[in-house]
Structure formats: C-alpha cells, structure tokens
mmCIF file of C-alpha atoms (C1' of nucleotides) in Angstrom:
data_model
loop_
_atom_site.group_PDB
_atom_site.id
_atom_site.type_symbol
_atom_site.label_atom_id
_atom_site.label_comp_id
_atom_site.label_asym_id
_atom_site.label_seq_id
_atom_site.Cartn_x
_atom_site.Cartn_y
_atom_site.Cartn_z
ATOM 1 C CA UNK J 367 41.343 -11.630 66.657
ATOM 2 C CA UNK J 368 39.097 -14.264 68.763
ATOM 3 C CA UNK J 369 36.949 -12.977 71.648
ATOM 4 C CA UNK J 370 38.242 -15.338 74.313
ATOM 5 C CA UNK J 371 36.557 -13.371 77.228
ATOM 6 C CA UNK J 372 33.281 -14.078 75.348
ATOM 7 C CA UNK J 373 34.239 -17.963 74.793
ATOM 8 C CA UNK J 374 34.991 -18.134 78.561
ATOM 9 C CA UNK J 375 31.535 -16.349 79.396
ATOM 10 C CA UNK J 376 29.780 -18.279 76.873
ATOM 11 C CA UNK J 377 30.870 -21.608 79.509
ATOM 12 C CA UNK J 378 29.794 -20.139 82.459
ATOM 13 C CA UNK J 379 33.664 -19.739 83.327
ATOM 14 C CA UNK J 380 34.722 -16.114 84.852
ATOM 15 C CA UNK J 381 37.247 -14.925 82.558
ATOM 16 C CA UNK J 382 40.249 -14.181 84.882
ATOM 17 C CA UNK J 383 43.408 -12.690 83.040
ATOM 18 C CA UNK J 384 45.178 -16.313 83.847
ATOM 19 C CA UNK J 385 42.197 -18.050 81.737
ATOM 20 C CA UNK J 386 42.048 -15.579 78.701
ATOM 21 C CA UNK J 387 45.764 -16.153 78.189
ATOM 22 C CA UNK J 388 45.656 -19.600 78.577
ATOM 23 C CA UNK J 389 43.157 -20.582 76.384
ATOM 24 C CA UNK J 390 44.612 -17.949 73.793
ATOM 25 C CA UNK J 391 47.837 -19.702 74.322
ATOM 26 C CA UNK J 392 46.133 -23.178 73.785
ATOM 27 C CA UNK J 393 44.009 -22.108 70.496
ATOM 28 C CA UNK J 394 47.464 -20.278 68.682
ATOM 29 C CA UNK J 395 49.491 -23.377 69.981
ATOM 30 C CA UNK J 396 47.994 -26.291 68.197
ATOM 31 C CA UNK J 397 51.188 -28.385 69.412
ATOM 32 C CA UNK J 398 49.286 -30.294 72.464
ATOM 33 C CA UNK J 399 52.147 -28.705 75.074
ATOM 34 C CA UNK J 400 52.654 -29.327 78.698
ATOM 35 C CA UNK J 401 51.911 -27.451 81.600
ATOM 36 C CA UNK J 402 55.686 -26.315 81.702
ATOM 37 C CA UNK J 403 55.535 -25.056 77.926
ATOM 38 C CA UNK J 404 52.512 -23.316 78.892
ATOM 39 C CA UNK J 405 54.146 -21.490 81.845
ATOM 40 C CA UNK J 406 57.140 -20.884 80.168
ATOM 41 C CA UNK J 407 55.456 -19.016 77.616
ATOM 42 C CA UNK J 408 52.967 -17.236 79.974
ATOM 43 C CA UNK J 409 55.233 -15.936 82.320
ATOM 44 C CA UNK J 410 56.693 -13.174 80.778
ATOM 45 C CA UNK J 411 53.373 -11.609 80.073
ATOM 46 C CA UNK J 412 51.805 -12.802 83.587
ATOM 47 C CA UNK J 413 54.931 -12.605 86.102
ATOM 48 C CA UNK J 414 53.000 -14.013 88.708
ATOM 49 C CA UNK J 415 51.674 -16.974 87.449
ATOM 50 C CA UNK J 416 51.558 -20.253 89.010
ATOM 51 C CA UNK J 417 51.587 -23.686 87.747
ATOM 52 C CA UNK J 418 48.803 -24.289 90.172
ATOM 53 C CA UNK J 419 46.527 -21.884 88.063
ATOM 54 C CA UNK J 420 47.390 -24.022 85.087
ATOM 55 C CA UNK J 421 46.633 -27.420 86.341
ATOM 56 C CA UNK J 422 43.252 -25.954 87.804
ATOM 57 C CA UNK J 423 42.441 -24.263 84.624
ATOM 58 C CA UNK J 424 43.100 -27.019 82.427
ATOM 59 C CA UNK J 425 41.043 -28.964 84.751
ATOM 60 C CA UNK J 426 38.267 -26.542 84.556
ATOM 61 C CA UNK J 427 38.472 -26.333 80.496
ATOM 62 C CA UNK J 428 38.591 -29.954 80.037
ATOM 63 C CA UNK J 429 35.371 -30.239 82.224
ATOM 64 C CA UNK J 430 33.869 -27.694 80.218
ATOM 65 C CA UNK J 431 34.885 -29.134 76.817
ATOM 66 C CA UNK J 432 36.994 -26.521 75.702
ATOM 67 C CA UNK J 433 39.977 -28.405 75.553
ATOM 68 C CA UNK J 434 41.193 -32.014 75.400
ATOM 69 C CA UNK J 435 43.840 -33.938 77.493
ATOM 70 C CA UNK J 436 45.672 -36.169 75.212
ATOM 71 C CA UNK J 437 46.415 -39.939 76.278
ATOM 72 C CA UNK J 438 50.177 -40.564 76.048
ATOM 73 C CA UNK J 439 52.527 -43.063 77.440
ATOM 74 C CA UNK J 440 54.790 -40.362 78.665
ATOM 75 C CA UNK J 441 53.304 -39.618 81.826
ATOM 76 C CA UNK J 442 53.328 -36.195 81.125
ATOM 77 C CA UNK J 443 49.926 -34.330 80.639
ATOM 78 C CA UNK J 444 49.308 -32.910 77.025
ATOM 79 C CA UNK J 445 46.343 -30.363 76.186
ATOM 80 C CA UNK J 446 44.611 -29.607 72.757
ATOM 81 C CA UNK J 447 42.338 -26.951 71.992
ATOM 82 C CA UNK J 448 39.357 -28.741 71.204
ATOM 83 C CA UNK J 449 38.057 -28.349 67.555
ATOM 84 C CA UNK J 450 36.156 -31.241 65.346
ATOM 85 C CA UNK J 451 37.166 -34.888 66.366
ATOM 86 C CA UNK J 452 40.696 -35.595 65.044
ATOM 87 C CA UNK J 453 43.068 -38.087 65.501
ATOM 88 C CA UNK J 454 46.976 -38.188 66.492
ATOM 89 C CA UNK J 455 50.200 -39.561 64.811
ATOM 90 C CA UNK J 456 52.765 -39.864 66.734
ATOM 91 C CA UNK J 457 56.327 -40.466 64.782
ATOM 92 C CA UNK J 458 58.733 -42.912 66.582
ATOM 93 C CA UNK J 459 61.678 -41.201 64.905
ATOM 94 C CA UNK J 460 61.321 -37.542 65.242
ATOM 95 C CA UNK J 461 58.933 -38.043 68.353
ATOM 96 C CA UNK J 462 56.819 -35.092 66.761
ATOM 97 C CA UNK J 463 53.052 -35.564 67.214
ATOM 98 C CA UNK J 464 50.722 -34.387 64.042
ATOM 99 C CA UNK J 465 47.143 -34.008 63.675
ATOM 100 C CA UNK J 466 45.259 -35.792 61.192
ATOM 101 C CA UNK J 467 42.018 -37.123 59.894
ATOM 102 C CA UNK J 468 41.184 -40.620 59.706
ATOM 103 C CA UNK J 469 37.898 -41.986 58.863
ATOM 104 C CA UNK J 470 37.230 -44.430 61.595
ATOM 105 C CA UNK J 471 33.928 -46.349 61.657
ATOM 106 C CA UNK J 472 33.219 -44.783 65.122
ATOM 107 C CA UNK J 473 30.434 -42.172 65.801
ATOM 108 C CA UNK J 474 30.155 -40.225 69.012
ATOM 109 C CA UNK J 475 26.917 -40.756 70.832
ATOM 110 C CA UNK J 476 26.758 -44.132 69.329
ATOM 111 C CA UNK J 477 26.831 -47.382 71.107
ATOM 112 C CA UNK J 478 29.223 -50.002 69.897
ATOM 113 C CA UNK J 479 28.579 -53.592 71.785
ATOM 114 C CA UNK J 480 26.554 -51.781 74.324
ATOM 115 C CA UNK J 481 29.067 -49.148 75.318
ATOM 116 C CA UNK J 482 27.925 -45.618 74.793
ATOM 117 C CA UNK J 483 30.927 -43.707 73.335
ATOM 118 C CA UNK J 484 31.205 -40.324 74.356
ATOM 119 C CA UNK J 485 34.458 -39.358 72.643
ATOM 120 C CA UNK J 486 37.646 -41.214 71.110
ATOM 121 C CA UNK J 487 41.274 -40.851 71.003
ATOM 122 C CA UNK J 488 42.769 -42.532 68.383
ATOM 123 C CA UNK J 489 46.713 -42.574 68.444
ATOM 124 C CA UNK J 490 48.713 -43.507 65.278
ATOM 125 C CA UNK J 491 52.329 -44.420 65.629
ATOM 126 C CA UNK J 492 54.887 -44.813 62.878
ATOM 127 C CA UNK J 493 57.364 -42.878 60.687
ATOM 128 C CA UNK J 494 56.038 -39.583 59.710
ATOM 129 C CA UNK J 495 56.737 -38.102 56.044
ATOM 130 C CA UNK J 496 59.543 -36.270 56.427
ATOM 131 C CA UNK J 497 61.488 -38.858 58.534
ATOM 132 C CA UNK J 498 60.985 -41.305 55.574
ATOM 133 C CA UNK J 499 62.682 -39.272 53.324
ATOM 134 C CA UNK Q 264 50.050 -73.546 81.636
ATOM 135 C CA UNK Q 265 51.922 -71.824 79.313
ATOM 136 C CA UNK Q 266 55.647 -72.279 79.271
ATOM 137 C CA UNK Q 267 56.926 -68.535 79.653
ATOM 138 C CA UNK Q 268 60.643 -69.489 79.435
ATOM 139 C CA UNK Q 269 59.841 -70.766 76.012
ATOM 140 C CA UNK Q 270 58.235 -67.519 75.262
ATOM 141 C CA UNK Q 271 60.956 -65.424 76.717
ATOM 142 C CA UNK Q 272 63.980 -67.797 74.894
ATOM 143 C CA UNK Q 273 62.027 -67.268 71.588
ATOM 144 C CA UNK Q 274 62.574 -63.826 72.058
ATOM 145 C CA UNK Q 275 66.260 -64.117 72.931
ATOM 146 C CA UNK Q 276 65.220 -62.583 76.800
ATOM 147 C CA UNK Q 277 66.857 -64.462 79.056
ATOM 148 C CA UNK Q 278 64.261 -66.005 81.452
ATOM 149 C CA UNK Q 279 65.204 -64.730 85.101
ATOM 150 C CA UNK Q 280 62.429 -65.831 87.698
ATOM 151 C CA UNK Q 281 61.281 -62.124 87.714
ATOM 152 C CA UNK Q 282 61.258 -62.199 83.739
ATOM 153 C CA UNK Q 283 59.086 -65.093 83.959
ATOM 154 C CA UNK Q 284 56.823 -63.894 86.821
ATOM 155 C CA UNK Q 285 56.158 -60.551 85.553
ATOM 156 C CA UNK Q 286 55.112 -62.172 82.091
ATOM 157 C CA UNK Q 287 52.973 -64.566 83.627
ATOM 158 C CA UNK Q 288 50.813 -61.898 85.868
ATOM 159 C CA UNK Q 289 50.373 -59.839 82.919
ATOM 160 C CA UNK Q 290 49.239 -62.925 80.729
ATOM 161 C CA UNK Q 291 46.632 -63.585 83.666
ATOM 162 C CA UNK Q 292 45.960 -60.033 84.559
ATOM 163 C CA UNK Q 293 44.378 -58.272 81.378
ATOM 164 C CA UNK Q 294 43.556 -55.249 83.632
ATOM 165 C CA UNK Q 295 45.960 -53.099 82.169
ATOM 166 C CA UNK Q 296 48.220 -52.642 85.514
ATOM 167 C CA UNK Q 297 50.737 -50.528 86.583
ATOM 168 C CA UNK Q 298 53.837 -50.947 88.194
ATOM 169 C CA UNK Q 299 52.795 -50.778 91.360
ATOM 170 C CA UNK Q 300 50.175 -53.126 90.888
ATOM 171 C CA UNK Q 301 52.370 -55.765 89.386
ATOM 172 C CA UNK Q 302 54.723 -54.917 92.321
ATOM 173 C CA UNK Q 303 51.916 -55.616 95.068
ATOM 174 C CA UNK Q 304 51.297 -58.652 93.584
ATOM 175 C CA UNK Q 305 54.602 -60.457 92.921
ATOM 176 C CA UNK Q 306 56.534 -59.177 96.285
ATOM 177 C CA UNK Q 307 54.719 -62.017 97.997
ATOM 178 C CA UNK Q 308 56.128 -64.357 95.772
ATOM 179 C CA UNK Q 309 59.808 -62.656 95.314
ATOM 180 C CA UNK Q 310 60.425 -60.818 98.638
ATOM 181 C CA UNK Q 311 63.350 -59.228 97.092
ATOM 182 C CA UNK Q 312 61.906 -58.096 93.887
ATOM 183 C CA UNK Q 313 62.680 -54.295 93.329
ATOM 184 C CA UNK Q 314 60.442 -52.075 91.412
ATOM 185 C CA UNK Q 315 63.487 -51.334 89.135
ATOM 186 C CA UNK Q 316 63.549 -54.728 87.915
ATOM 187 C CA UNK Q 317 59.796 -53.963 86.763
ATOM 188 C CA UNK Q 318 60.392 -50.964 84.904
ATOM 189 C CA UNK Q 319 63.328 -52.860 83.328
ATOM 190 C CA UNK Q 320 61.689 -55.462 82.573
ATOM 191 C CA UNK Q 321 58.509 -53.741 81.146
ATOM 192 C CA UNK Q 322 60.681 -51.875 78.952
ATOM 193 C CA UNK Q 323 62.381 -55.047 77.625
ATOM 194 C CA UNK Q 324 59.542 -56.229 76.964
ATOM 195 C CA UNK Q 325 57.634 -53.433 75.268
ATOM 196 C CA UNK Q 326 60.779 -53.224 72.690
ATOM 197 C CA UNK Q 327 60.638 -57.192 72.037
ATOM 198 C CA UNK Q 328 56.828 -56.725 71.633
ATOM 199 C CA UNK Q 329 55.500 -59.291 74.294
ATOM 200 C CA UNK Q 330 53.697 -56.550 75.563
ATOM 201 C CA UNK Q 331 52.224 -52.386 74.856
ATOM 202 C CA UNK Q 332 52.505 -49.736 77.132
ATOM 203 C CA UNK Q 333 48.784 -48.116 76.918
ATOM 204 C CA UNK Q 334 48.559 -43.990 76.148
ATOM 205 C CA UNK Q 335 46.109 -42.779 78.916
ATOM 206 C CA UNK Q 336 45.606 -39.102 80.368
ATOM 207 C CA UNK Q 337 46.534 -39.901 84.181
ATOM 208 C CA UNK Q 338 50.551 -40.226 83.870
ATOM 209 C CA UNK Q 339 50.968 -43.562 85.068
ATOM 210 C CA UNK Q 340 52.200 -46.422 83.119
ATOM 211 C CA UNK Q 341 49.711 -48.978 81.893
ATOM 212 C CA UNK Q 342 50.540 -52.044 80.212
ATOM 213 C CA UNK Q 343 49.084 -54.623 78.199
ATOM 214 C CA UNK Q 344 49.645 -58.510 77.339
ATOM 215 C CA UNK Q 345 50.435 -58.368 73.743
ATOM 216 C CA UNK Q 346 47.290 -59.751 71.716
ATOM 217 C CA UNK Q 347 46.026 -59.453 68.326
ATOM 218 C CA UNK Q 348 44.896 -55.675 68.065
ATOM 219 C CA UNK Q 349 42.056 -54.285 69.996
ATOM 220 C CA UNK Q 350 40.834 -51.063 71.281
ATOM 221 C CA UNK Q 351 39.741 -49.787 74.841
ATOM 222 C CA UNK Q 352 36.797 -48.408 76.372
ATOM 223 C CA UNK Q 353 37.212 -46.569 79.377
ATOM 224 C CA UNK Q 354 33.793 -45.915 81.595
ATOM 225 C CA UNK Q 355 33.509 -42.300 82.928
ATOM 226 C CA UNK Q 356 31.402 -43.511 85.758
ATOM 227 C CA UNK Q 357 33.436 -46.499 87.116
ATOM 228 C CA UNK Q 358 36.836 -45.528 85.652
ATOM 229 C CA UNK Q 359 37.002 -49.565 84.389
ATOM 230 C CA UNK Q 360 38.845 -50.301 81.186
ATOM 231 C CA UNK Q 361 37.488 -52.717 78.844
ATOM 232 C CA UNK Q 362 39.329 -54.421 75.851
ATOM 233 C CA UNK Q 363 36.578 -54.203 72.944
ATOM 234 C CA UNK Q 364 36.616 -54.596 68.746
ATOM 235 C CA UNK Q 365 36.155 -51.973 66.933
ATOM 236 C CA UNK Q 366 36.810 -52.464 63.047
ATOM 237 C CA UNK Q 367 38.466 -48.903 62.129
ATOM 238 C CA UNK Q 368 39.446 -48.666 58.884
ATOM 239 C CA UNK Q 369 43.090 -48.537 59.766
ATOM 240 C CA UNK Q 370 45.668 -51.445 58.748
ATOM 241 C CA UNK Q 371 48.856 -51.459 60.138
ATOM 242 C CA UNK Q 372 51.690 -51.305 57.564
ATOM 243 C CA UNK Q 373 49.917 -49.108 55.240
ATOM 244 C CA UNK Q 374 49.988 -45.394 54.735
ATOM 245 C CA UNK Q 375 47.613 -42.579 55.833
ATOM 246 C CA UNK Q 376 48.238 -39.188 53.960
ATOM 247 C CA UNK Q 377 51.766 -40.302 53.799
ATOM 248 C CA UNK Q 378 52.440 -41.073 57.182
ATOM 249 C CA UNK Q 379 53.143 -45.078 57.621
ATOM 250 C CA UNK Q 380 51.453 -46.694 60.607
ATOM 251 C CA UNK Q 381 53.114 -49.268 62.597
ATOM 252 C CA UNK Q 382 50.912 -49.317 65.576
ATOM 253 C CA UNK Q 383 47.323 -48.012 66.668
ATOM 254 C CA UNK Q 384 45.890 -47.226 70.113
ATOM 255 C CA UNK Q 385 42.265 -46.376 70.168
ATOM 256 C CA UNK Q 386 40.803 -45.402 73.712
ATOM 257 C CA UNK Q 387 37.231 -44.924 73.303
ATOM 258 C CA UNK Q 388 35.504 -42.927 76.339
ATOM 259 C CA UNK Q 389 31.818 -42.874 77.601
ATOM 260 C CA UNK Q 390 29.644 -45.248 79.827
ATOM 261 C CA UNK Q 391 29.757 -48.831 80.302
ATOM 262 C CA UNK Q 392 27.076 -51.402 79.968
ATOM 263 C CA UNK Q 393 26.987 -51.933 83.693
ATOM 264 C CA UNK Q 394 26.754 -48.168 84.714
ATOM 265 C CA UNK Q 395 23.953 -47.335 82.156
ATOM 266 C CA UNK Q 396 21.760 -49.861 83.862
ATOM 267 C "C1'" DA D 1235 83.523 -78.211 88.346
ATOM 268 C "C1'" DT D 1236 86.364 -73.279 88.537
ATOM 269 C "C1'" DA D 1237 87.820 -68.891 87.184
ATOM 270 C "C1'" DT D 1238 85.944 -65.266 84.731
ATOM 271 C "C1'" DA D 1239 83.275 -62.043 82.236
ATOM 272 C "C1'" DA D 1240 78.650 -60.564 80.870
ATOM 273 C "C1'" DA D 1241 73.892 -59.532 82.668
ATOM 274 C "C1'" DT D 1242 70.893 -58.765 86.353
ATOM 275 C "C1'" DT D 1243 68.768 -57.610 90.198
ATOM 276 C "C1'" DT D 1244 69.303 -54.705 94.027
ATOM 277 C "C1'" DA D 1245 68.507 -50.528 97.546
ATOM 278 C "C1'" DG D 1246 68.905 -45.906 97.896
ATOM 279 C "C1'" DA D 1247 69.101 -41.293 96.203
ATOM 280 C "C1'" DC D 1248 67.591 -38.236 92.938
ATOM 281 C "C1'" DT D 1249 64.248 -35.921 89.372
ATOM 282 C "C1'" DA D 1250 60.314 -33.932 87.578
ATOM 283 C "C1'" DA D 1251 55.011 -34.048 87.501
ATOM 284 C "C1'" DT D 1252 51.400 -33.221 90.122
ATOM 285 C "C1'" DT D 1253 48.539 -32.272 94.076
ATOM 286 C "C1'" DC D 1254 47.610 -30.533 98.687
ATOM 287 C "C1'" DT D 1255 46.974 -26.554 101.421
ATOM 288 C "C1'" DA D 1256 46.590 -22.523 103.553
ATOM 289 C "C1'" DA D 1257 46.941 -17.430 102.838
ATOM 290 C "C1'" DT D 1258 46.491 -13.684 99.985
ATOM 291 C "C1'" DA D 1259 44.036 -11.354 96.239
ATOM 292 C "C1'" DT D 1260 40.724 -10.788 92.972
ATOM 293 C "C1'" DT D 1261 35.853 -10.245 91.779
ATOM 294 C "C1'" DG D 1262 31.123 -10.018 92.333
ATOM 295 C "C1'" DT D 1263 26.944 -8.506 95.111
ATOM 296 C "C1'" DT D 1264 23.928 -6.191 98.202
ATOM 297 C "C1'" DA P 1349 32.164 0.585 100.717
ATOM 298 C "C1'" DA P 1350 31.208 -4.178 103.185
ATOM 299 C "C1'" DC P 1351 30.985 -8.927 102.602
ATOM 300 C "C1'" DA P 1352 30.992 -13.164 100.870
ATOM 301 C "C1'" DA P 1353 32.737 -16.398 96.934
ATOM 302 C "C1'" DT P 1354 36.025 -17.288 94.315
ATOM 303 C "C1'" DA P 1355 40.592 -17.621 91.761
ATOM 304 C "C1'" DT P 1356 45.427 -17.072 92.422
ATOM 305 C "C1'" DT P 1357 49.708 -18.128 94.729
ATOM 306 C "C1'" DA P 1358 53.769 -20.119 96.901
ATOM 307 C "C1'" DG P 1359 55.674 -23.829 98.986
ATOM 308 C "C1'" DA P 1360 55.196 -28.440 101.017
ATOM 309 C "C1'" DA P 1361 54.411 -33.016 100.161
ATOM 310 C "C1'" DT P 1362 53.556 -36.872 97.091
ATOM 311 C "C1'" DT P 1363 54.442 -39.917 93.606
ATOM 312 C "C1'" DA P 1364 56.013 -42.351 89.341
ATOM 313 C "C1'" DG P 1365 60.113 -43.180 87.207
ATOM 314 C "C1'" DT P 1366 65.111 -42.636 86.524
ATOM 315 C "C1'" DC P 1367 69.807 -43.188 87.855
ATOM 316 C "C1'" DT P 1368 73.747 -45.196 90.019
ATOM 317 C "C1'" DA P 1369 76.898 -47.904 91.922
ATOM 318 C "C1'" DA P 1370 77.152 -52.193 94.528
ATOM 319 C "C1'" DA P 1371 75.710 -57.364 95.119
ATOM 320 C "C1'" DT P 1372 73.971 -61.082 92.857
ATOM 321 C "C1'" DT P 1373 73.090 -64.105 89.589
ATOM 322 C "C1'" DT P 1374 73.997 -66.431 84.757
ATOM 323 C "C1'" DA P 1375 76.971 -67.914 81.184
ATOM 324 C "C1'" DT P 1376 80.857 -68.920 79.184
ATOM 325 C "C1'" DA P 1377 85.441 -70.652 78.614
ATOM 326 C "C1'" DT P 1378 89.078 -73.442 80.353
#
DNA sequence: ATATAAATTTAGACTAATTCTAATATTGTT
DNA sequence: AACAATATTAGAATTAGTCTAAATTTATAT
C-alpha cells in the first residue's frame, strides 16, 4: 500500500483526506477519469465531498506535477496519474483510450526549432486490436 | 484567390454562403480558432449567422476531412484547416499555439503494437522563442 | 417558370462542465 | 486555547455545446 500522505508532503501539499483519496483514486484508476467519475467514486467514501474540491485538487496536483491533464477533443477534462512519459491511443470504434509507448524523436528538455520542449502529449487515433478482429 | 465553392463541391458539400465563408476564414486564419472567434469574425459579413450553423459546419467539414479539431486541455473546441500533417507547440508563458514540424517515427496507416493508426496529434509544451528572450 | 421535396439555417430553450463566491470547517502555529 | 491561514463546501453564475422545431433556401421534377 502506497503512502499517499508522504507523496503529498514531499510535494509540499498538506494532506487532507480529500486530497489523499483523490490521489489514491487516480493512482488506482489509470483510465483517464473525469471529474464526474472521480466524484461518483469517492462520494460514498466522503459523503460531503464537493466537486469544487476535485477541481481545486486536480489543478493543484497538475501544478505540482503529480498528475497530468490529457488533451482531448470532447470538452471534458481527463486526468492521468503522472508516470514515465507515455502516449495515448484512442479507438474510433469503441472510444477506449489506451496507454501506449511510442518512440518519438522528441526529448524533454531539448529544443526543437528554438522551442524549448518541457512536455509532450501524443494522441494516436485509429482502430484498436479488439475492434479489428 | 482560392475557389472555396469548388473545394466544397469536390467534397460533395453543397456550398452555402455560410459554409464558403467559414472555410475561407479557417484557411486564412491558421490560429486554431474557436467557434466564438469564427462567429465574431463572420457576423459582420453574415448578420443572420447562427452559432449552430458554425457547429454544424465544423462537424461536417471534420467528417469530410477538410479541417481537424485540435485536442486541448481547455474544454473549448479549436479547429484547424487541414494541411499536411504537422504538430503544435503551446507556449506556457504567452499561451500561443504554433505550428511546427516534428519528425516523429509514426506513419499514418501503419500498426503500432497492433493498433492501427489513422491519425495522430502531437502537442508539445514549453517556452517559445519569443518568451525565452 | 412553378410546385414540391429536401436540405440548410436560425433562434431560443436546454444541458453539462466549469468557475466564482462567500460562508463554514479544518488545520497549523503561537 | 486563541488566532490566523488554509481547505472545503453549497449554490449561484457562466460558458460551450446540443436539441428542437420553425423558417428559409436550394434542388428537382414537371
């Protein structure tokens, strides 16, 4: 069992029960959940939980580099526990989003055409293994 | 001056004045505009224009491959006239989005780990030339 | 050309995600 | 324990986008 309190303290975030549970949820659910999904999952555990807290917390976690918001075209925020850089593949049929590793020639911290690259997001789209069968 | 009527006809889209002007605007404004920006720019030209028409038109153009919607983390749709594949660089300081060319080892139409890739979107983030000065 | 059908555009109501705000609760510090 | 600082909360407000049904425009057949 991971010590989320310590992870938060290390990032100078005071570890409220809400923050601990949100971080734990994101770590255990690598499905790029939305605020609504996080809310529905945690409301049984923290009955007073407000969505505002989730919005605040996700913004704070993103700023501290604990999580990442995933660019998408649906106008709903999706969030991901931050681990080693990886890319996303979205299936056009089943709409599922998979984590995949792609060796793209971009290195964090280097310059491309004079632009200093601190982060990248690669989203591939197409048909997934299961849907092609 | 490009013949947008012809471009639309070639894609089997009947060329209403609204559609022509929206396509022309996207071609001349490669700044990944939102529906609101398109609306404000065209309302002086087409005073009866409705936002619904813009939403409908952008959806139609995307389906026909004339334009692309750009994944982002702000929950507002951004659209781009579709040209040869290119990537986007978003500056964390000035928030501008630049078109850039990155040679990433992904080829449209091929398989990666069994996933059939039909399209990709690469968004780089960092500090742009101007802001680094 | 005219009548009719089909497609497009429109305004306004509606929904859903997010932000704002101000009050309350919690936490940390002396 | 008292106080200040921080975090959480509910609900109102905002905003992007969708839905709907009527009105307009366009295309087709006579």
